[in-house]
mmCIF file of N, CA and C in Angstrom:
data_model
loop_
_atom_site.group_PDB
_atom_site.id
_atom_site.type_symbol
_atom_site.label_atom_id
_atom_site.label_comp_id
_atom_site.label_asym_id
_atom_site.label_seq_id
_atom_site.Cartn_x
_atom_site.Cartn_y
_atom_site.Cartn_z
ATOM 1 N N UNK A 1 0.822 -1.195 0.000
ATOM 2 C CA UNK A 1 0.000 0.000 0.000
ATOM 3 C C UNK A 1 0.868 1.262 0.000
ATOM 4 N N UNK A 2 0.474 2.464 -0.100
ATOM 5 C CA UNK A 2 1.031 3.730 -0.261
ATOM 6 C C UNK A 2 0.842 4.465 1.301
ATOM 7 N N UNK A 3 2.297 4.561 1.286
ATOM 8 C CA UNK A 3 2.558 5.024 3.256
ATOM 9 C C UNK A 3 2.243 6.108 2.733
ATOM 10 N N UNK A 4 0.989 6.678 3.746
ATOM 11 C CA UNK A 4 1.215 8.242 3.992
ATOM 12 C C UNK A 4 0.809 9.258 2.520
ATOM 13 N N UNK A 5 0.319 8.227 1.437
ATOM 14 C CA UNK A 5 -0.034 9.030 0.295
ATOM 15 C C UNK A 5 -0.921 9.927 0.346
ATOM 16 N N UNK A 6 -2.000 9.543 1.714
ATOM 17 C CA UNK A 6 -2.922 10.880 1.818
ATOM 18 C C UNK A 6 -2.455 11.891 2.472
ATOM 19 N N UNK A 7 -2.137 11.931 2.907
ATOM 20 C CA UNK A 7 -1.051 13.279 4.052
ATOM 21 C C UNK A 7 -0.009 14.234 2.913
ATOM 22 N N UNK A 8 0.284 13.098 2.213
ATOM 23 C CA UNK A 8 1.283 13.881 1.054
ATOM 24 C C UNK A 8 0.759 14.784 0.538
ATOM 25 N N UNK A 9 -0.797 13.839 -0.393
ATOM 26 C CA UNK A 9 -1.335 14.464 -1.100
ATOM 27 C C UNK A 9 -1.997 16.119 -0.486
ATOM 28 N N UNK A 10 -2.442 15.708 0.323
ATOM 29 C CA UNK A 10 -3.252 16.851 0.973
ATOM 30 C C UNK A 10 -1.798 17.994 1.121
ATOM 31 N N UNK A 11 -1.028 17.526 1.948
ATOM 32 C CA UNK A 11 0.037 18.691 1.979
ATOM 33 C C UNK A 11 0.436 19.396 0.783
ATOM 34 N N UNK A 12 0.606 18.486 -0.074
ATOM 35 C CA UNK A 12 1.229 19.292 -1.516
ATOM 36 C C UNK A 12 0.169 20.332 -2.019
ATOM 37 N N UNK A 13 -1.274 19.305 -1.951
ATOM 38 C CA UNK A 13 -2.350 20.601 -2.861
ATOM 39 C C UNK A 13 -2.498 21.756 -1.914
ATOM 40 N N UNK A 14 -2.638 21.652 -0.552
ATOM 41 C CA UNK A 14 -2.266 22.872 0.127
ATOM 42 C C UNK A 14 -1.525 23.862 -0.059
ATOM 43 N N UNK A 15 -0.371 23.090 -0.381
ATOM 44 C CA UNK A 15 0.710 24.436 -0.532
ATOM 45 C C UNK A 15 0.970 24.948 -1.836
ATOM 46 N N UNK A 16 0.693 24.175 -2.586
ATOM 47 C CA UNK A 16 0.232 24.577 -4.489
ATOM 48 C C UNK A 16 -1.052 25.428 -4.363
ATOM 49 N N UNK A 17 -1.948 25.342 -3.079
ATOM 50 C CA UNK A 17 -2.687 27.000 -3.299
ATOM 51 C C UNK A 17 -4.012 25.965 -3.746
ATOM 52 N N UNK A 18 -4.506 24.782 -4.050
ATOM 53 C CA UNK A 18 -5.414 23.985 -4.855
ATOM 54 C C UNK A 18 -6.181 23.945 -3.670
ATOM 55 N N UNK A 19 -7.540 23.847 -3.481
ATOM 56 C CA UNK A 19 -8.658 23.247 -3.087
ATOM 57 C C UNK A 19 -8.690 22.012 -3.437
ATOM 58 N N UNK A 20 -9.615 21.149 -2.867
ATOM 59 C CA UNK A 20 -9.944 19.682 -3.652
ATOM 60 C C UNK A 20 -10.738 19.914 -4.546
ATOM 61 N N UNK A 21 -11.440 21.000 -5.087
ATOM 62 C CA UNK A 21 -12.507 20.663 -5.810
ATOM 63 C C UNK A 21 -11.803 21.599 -7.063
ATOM 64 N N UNK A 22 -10.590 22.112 -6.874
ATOM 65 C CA UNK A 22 -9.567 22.847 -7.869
ATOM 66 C C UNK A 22 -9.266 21.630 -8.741
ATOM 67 N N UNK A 23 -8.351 20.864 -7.863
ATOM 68 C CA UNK A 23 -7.707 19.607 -7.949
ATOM 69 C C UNK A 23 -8.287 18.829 -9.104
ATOM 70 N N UNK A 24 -9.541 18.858 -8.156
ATOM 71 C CA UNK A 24 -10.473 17.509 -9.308
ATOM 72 C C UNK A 24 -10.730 17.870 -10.180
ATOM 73 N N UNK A 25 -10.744 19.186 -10.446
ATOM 74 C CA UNK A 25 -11.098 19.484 -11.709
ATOM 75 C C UNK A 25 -10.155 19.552 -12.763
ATOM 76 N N UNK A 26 -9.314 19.881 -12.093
ATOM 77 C CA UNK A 26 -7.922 19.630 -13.094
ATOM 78 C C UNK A 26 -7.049 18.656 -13.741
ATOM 79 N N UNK A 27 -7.925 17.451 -13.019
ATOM 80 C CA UNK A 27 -7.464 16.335 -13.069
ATOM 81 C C UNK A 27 -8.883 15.530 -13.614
ATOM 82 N N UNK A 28 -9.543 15.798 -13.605
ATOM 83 C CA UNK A 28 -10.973 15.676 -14.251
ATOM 84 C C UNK A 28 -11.931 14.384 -13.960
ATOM 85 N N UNK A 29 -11.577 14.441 -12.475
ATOM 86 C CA UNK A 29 -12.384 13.572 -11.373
ATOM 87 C C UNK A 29 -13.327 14.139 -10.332
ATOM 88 N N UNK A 30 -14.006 13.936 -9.433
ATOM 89 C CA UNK A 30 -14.556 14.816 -8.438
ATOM 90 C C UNK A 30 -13.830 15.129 -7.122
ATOM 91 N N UNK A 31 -14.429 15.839 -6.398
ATOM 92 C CA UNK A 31 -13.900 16.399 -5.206
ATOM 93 C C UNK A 31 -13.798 15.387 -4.414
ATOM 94 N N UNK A 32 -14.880 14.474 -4.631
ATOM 95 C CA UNK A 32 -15.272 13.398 -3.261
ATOM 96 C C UNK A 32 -14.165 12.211 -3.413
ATOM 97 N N UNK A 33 -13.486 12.071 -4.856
ATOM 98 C CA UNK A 33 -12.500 11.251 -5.178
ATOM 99 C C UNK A 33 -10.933 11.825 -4.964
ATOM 100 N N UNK A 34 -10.505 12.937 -4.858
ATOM 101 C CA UNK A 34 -9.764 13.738 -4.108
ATOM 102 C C UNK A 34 -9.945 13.600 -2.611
ATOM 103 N N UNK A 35 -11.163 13.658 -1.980
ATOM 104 C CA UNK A 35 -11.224 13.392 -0.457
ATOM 105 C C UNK A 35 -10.987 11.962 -0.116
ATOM 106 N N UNK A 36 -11.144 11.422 -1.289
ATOM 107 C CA UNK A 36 -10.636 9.841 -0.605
ATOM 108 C C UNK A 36 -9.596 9.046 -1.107
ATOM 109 N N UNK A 37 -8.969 10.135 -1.815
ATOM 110 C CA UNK A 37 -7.302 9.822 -1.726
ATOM 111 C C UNK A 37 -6.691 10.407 -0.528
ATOM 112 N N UNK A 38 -6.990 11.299 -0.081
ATOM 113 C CA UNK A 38 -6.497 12.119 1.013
ATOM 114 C C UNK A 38 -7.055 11.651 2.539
ATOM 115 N N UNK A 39 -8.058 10.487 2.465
ATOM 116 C CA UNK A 39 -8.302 10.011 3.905
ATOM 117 C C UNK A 39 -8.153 8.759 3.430
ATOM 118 N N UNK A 40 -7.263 8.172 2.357
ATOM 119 C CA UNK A 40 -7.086 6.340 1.676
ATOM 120 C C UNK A 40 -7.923 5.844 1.938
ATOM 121 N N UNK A 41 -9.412 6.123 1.843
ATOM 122 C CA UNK A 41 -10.441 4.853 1.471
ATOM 123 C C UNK A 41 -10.382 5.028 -0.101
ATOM 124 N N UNK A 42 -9.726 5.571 -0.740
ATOM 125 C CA UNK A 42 -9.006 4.974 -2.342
ATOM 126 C C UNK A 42 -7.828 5.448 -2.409
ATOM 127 N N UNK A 43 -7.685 4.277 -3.841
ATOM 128 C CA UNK A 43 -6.403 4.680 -3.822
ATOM 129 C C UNK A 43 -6.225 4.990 -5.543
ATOM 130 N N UNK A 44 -5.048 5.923 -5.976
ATOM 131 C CA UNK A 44 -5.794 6.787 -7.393
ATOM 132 C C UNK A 44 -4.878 5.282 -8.355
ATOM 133 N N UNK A 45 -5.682 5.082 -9.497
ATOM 134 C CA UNK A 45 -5.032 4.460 -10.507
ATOM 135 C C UNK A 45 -3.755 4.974 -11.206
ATOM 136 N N UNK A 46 -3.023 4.309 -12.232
ATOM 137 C CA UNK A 46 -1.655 4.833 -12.065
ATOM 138 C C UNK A 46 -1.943 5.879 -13.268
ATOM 139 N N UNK A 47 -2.870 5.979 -14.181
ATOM 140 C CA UNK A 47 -3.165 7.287 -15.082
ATOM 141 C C UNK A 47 -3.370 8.712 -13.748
ATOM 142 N N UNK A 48 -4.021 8.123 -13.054
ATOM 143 C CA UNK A 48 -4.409 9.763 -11.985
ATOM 144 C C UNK A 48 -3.252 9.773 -11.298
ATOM 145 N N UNK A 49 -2.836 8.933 -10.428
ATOM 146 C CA UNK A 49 -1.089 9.254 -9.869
ATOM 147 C C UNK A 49 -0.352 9.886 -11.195
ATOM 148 N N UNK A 50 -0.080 9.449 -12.036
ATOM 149 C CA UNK A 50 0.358 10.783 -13.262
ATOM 150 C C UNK A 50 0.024 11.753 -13.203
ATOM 151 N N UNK A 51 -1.560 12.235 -13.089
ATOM 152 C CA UNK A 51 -2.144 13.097 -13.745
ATOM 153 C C UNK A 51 -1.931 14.069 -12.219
ATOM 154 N N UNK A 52 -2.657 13.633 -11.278
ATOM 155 C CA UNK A 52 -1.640 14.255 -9.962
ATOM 156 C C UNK A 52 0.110 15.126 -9.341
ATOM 157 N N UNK A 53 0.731 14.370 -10.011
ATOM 158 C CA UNK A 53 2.219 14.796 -10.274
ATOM 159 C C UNK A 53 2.455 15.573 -11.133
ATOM 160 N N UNK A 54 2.101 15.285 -12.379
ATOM 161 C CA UNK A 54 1.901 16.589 -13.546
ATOM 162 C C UNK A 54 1.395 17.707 -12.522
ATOM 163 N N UNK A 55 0.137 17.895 -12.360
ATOM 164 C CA UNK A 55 -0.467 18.649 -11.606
ATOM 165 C C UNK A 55 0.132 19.870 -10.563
ATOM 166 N N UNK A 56 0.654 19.021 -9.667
ATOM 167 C CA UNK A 56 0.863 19.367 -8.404
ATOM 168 C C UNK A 56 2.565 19.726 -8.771
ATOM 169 N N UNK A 57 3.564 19.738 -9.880
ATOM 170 C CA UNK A 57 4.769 19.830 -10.179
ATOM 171 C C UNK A 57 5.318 18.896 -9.128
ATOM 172 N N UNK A 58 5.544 17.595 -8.954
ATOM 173 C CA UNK A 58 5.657 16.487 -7.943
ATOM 174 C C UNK A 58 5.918 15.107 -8.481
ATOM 175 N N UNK A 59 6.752 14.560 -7.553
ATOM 176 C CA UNK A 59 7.182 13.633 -8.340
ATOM 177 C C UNK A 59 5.849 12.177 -7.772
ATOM 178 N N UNK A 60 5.741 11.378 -8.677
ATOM 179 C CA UNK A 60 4.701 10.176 -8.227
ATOM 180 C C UNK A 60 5.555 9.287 -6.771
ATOM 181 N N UNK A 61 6.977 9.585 -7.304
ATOM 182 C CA UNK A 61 7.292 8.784 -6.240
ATOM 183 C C UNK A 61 7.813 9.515 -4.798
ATOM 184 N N UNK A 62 7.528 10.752 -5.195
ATOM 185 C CA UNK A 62 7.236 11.556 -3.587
ATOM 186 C C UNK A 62 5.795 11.233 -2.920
ATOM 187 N N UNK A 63 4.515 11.141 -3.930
ATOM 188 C CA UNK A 63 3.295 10.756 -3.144
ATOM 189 C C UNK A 63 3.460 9.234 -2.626
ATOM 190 N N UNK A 64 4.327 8.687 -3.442
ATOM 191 C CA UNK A 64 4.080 6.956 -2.880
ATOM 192 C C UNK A 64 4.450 6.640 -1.847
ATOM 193 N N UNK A 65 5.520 7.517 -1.440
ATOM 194 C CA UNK A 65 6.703 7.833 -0.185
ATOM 195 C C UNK A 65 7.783 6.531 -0.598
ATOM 196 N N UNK A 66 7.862 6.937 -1.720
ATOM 197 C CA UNK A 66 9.409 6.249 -2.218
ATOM 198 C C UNK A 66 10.642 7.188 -1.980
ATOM 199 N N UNK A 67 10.478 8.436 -2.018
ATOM 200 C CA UNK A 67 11.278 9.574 -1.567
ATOM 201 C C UNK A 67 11.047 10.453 -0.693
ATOM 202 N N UNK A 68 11.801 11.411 -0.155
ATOM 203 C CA UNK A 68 11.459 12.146 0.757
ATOM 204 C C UNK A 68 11.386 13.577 0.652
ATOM 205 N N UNK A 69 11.672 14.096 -0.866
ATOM 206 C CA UNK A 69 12.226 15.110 -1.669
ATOM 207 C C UNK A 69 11.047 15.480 -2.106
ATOM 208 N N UNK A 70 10.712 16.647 -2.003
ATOM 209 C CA UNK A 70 9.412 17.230 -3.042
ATOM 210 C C UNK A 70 10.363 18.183 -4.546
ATOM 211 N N UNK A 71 11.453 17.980 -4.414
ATOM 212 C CA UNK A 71 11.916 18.733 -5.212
ATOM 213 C C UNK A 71 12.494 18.065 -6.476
ATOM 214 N N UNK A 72 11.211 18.522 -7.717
ATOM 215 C CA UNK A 72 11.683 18.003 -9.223
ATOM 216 C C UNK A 72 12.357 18.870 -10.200
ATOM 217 N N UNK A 73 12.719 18.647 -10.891
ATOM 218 C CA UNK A 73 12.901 19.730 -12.338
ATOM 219 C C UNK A 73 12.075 19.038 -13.855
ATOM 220 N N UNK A 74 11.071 19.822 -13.870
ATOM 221 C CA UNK A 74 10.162 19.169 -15.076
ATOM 222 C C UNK A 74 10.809 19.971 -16.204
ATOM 223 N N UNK A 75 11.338 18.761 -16.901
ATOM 224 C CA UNK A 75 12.131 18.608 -18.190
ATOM 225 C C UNK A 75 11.317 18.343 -19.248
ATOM 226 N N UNK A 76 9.918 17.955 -19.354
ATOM 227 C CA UNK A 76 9.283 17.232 -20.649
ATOM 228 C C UNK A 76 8.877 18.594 -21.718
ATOM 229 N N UNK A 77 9.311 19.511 -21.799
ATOM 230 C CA UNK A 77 9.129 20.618 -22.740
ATOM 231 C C UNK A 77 10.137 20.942 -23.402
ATOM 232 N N UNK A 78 11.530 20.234 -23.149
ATOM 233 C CA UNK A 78 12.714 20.516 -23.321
ATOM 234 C C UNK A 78 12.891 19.879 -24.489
ATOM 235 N N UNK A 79 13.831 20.067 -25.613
ATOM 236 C CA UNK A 79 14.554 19.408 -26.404
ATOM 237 C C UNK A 79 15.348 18.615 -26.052
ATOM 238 N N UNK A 80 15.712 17.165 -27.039
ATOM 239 C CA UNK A 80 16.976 16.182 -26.627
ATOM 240 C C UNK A 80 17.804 17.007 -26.238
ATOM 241 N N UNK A 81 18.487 18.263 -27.779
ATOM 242 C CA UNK A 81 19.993 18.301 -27.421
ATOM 243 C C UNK A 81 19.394 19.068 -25.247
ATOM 244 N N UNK A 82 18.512 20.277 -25.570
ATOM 245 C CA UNK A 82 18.562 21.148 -24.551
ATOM 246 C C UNK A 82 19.137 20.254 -22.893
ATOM 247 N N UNK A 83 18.033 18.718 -22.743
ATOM 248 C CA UNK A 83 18.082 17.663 -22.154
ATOM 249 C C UNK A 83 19.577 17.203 -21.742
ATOM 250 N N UNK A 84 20.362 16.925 -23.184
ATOM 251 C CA UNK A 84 21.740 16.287 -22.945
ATOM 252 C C UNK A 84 22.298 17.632 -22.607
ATOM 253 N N UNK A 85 22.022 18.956 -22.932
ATOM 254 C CA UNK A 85 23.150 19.868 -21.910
ATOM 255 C C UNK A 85 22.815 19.607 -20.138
ATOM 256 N N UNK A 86 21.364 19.398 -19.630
ATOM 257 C CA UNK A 86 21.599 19.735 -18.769
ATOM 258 C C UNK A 86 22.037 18.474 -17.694
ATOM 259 N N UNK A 87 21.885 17.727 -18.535
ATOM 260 C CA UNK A 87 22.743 16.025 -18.050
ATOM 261 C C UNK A 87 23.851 16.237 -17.844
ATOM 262 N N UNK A 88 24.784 16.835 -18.625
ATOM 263 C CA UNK A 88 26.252 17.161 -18.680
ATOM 264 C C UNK A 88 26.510 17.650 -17.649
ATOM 265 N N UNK A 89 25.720 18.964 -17.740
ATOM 266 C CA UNK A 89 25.667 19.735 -16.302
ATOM 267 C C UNK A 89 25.504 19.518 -15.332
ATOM 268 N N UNK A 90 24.501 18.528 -14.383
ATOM 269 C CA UNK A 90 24.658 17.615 -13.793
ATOM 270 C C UNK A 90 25.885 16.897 -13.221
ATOM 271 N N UNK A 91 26.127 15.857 -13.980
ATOM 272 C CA UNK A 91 27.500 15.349 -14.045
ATOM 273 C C UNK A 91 28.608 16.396 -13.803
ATOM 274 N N UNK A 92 29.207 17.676 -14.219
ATOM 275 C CA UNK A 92 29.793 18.727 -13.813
ATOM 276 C C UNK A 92 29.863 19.053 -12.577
ATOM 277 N N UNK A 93 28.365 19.376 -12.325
ATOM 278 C CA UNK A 93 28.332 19.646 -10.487
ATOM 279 C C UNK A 93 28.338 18.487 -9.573
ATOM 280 N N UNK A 94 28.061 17.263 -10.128
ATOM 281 C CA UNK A 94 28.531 15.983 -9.150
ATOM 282 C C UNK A 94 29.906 15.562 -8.949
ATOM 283 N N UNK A 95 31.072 16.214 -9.817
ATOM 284 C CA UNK A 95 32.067 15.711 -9.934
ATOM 285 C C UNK A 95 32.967 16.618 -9.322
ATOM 286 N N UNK A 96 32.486 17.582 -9.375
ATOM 287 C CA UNK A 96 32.808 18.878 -8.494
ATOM 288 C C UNK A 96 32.738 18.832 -6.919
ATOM 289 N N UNK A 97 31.239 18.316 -6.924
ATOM 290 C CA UNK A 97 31.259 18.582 -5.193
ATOM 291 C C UNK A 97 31.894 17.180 -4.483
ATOM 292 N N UNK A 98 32.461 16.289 -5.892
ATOM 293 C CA UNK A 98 32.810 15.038 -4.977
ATOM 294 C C UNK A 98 34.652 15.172 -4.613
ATOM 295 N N UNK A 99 35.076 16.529 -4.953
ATOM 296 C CA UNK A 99 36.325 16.877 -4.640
ATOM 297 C C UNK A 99 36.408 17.410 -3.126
#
């Protein structure tokens, strides 16, 4: 099961400024299905856990509590090459701070 996915959830749309009935709409479910991800008498299918993360700028595996990080960088608007610069870059600052 998903530790703590309702607590997540609720915290994140809180602080993204969302209502539940914002939420659902944006995600194009109801409010009452938002309230019961957020008290787990459901649990969202893996199209709405997408559609949630899109949403909320969040990673799926911060709601699952696979991580502990709310912090993503949404890349899917980007170009390959734009993509492989900032991979590089990456790699740059990992190799750096491992001096």
């Amino acid at each position: 099961m998903m530790t703590d996915f309702g607590r997540r959830l609720r915290k994140i749309r809180q602080s993204a400024g969302f209502t539940q009935k914002q939420l659902a709409d944006r995600i194009h479910v109801s409010k009452g299905t938002i309230s019961n991800y957020e008290t787990e008498e459901r649990q969202p299918s893996p199209a709405i856990l997408k559609d949630l993360a899109r949403t909320l700028h969040i990673s799926a595996d911060y709601l699952l509590g696979m991580e502990e990080s709310t912090q993503t960088l949404d890349i899917s608007d980007l170009t390959d090459e734009e993509i492989q610069f900032f991979e590089m870059a990456v790699q740059l600052f990992r190799k750096k701070s491992k001096r």
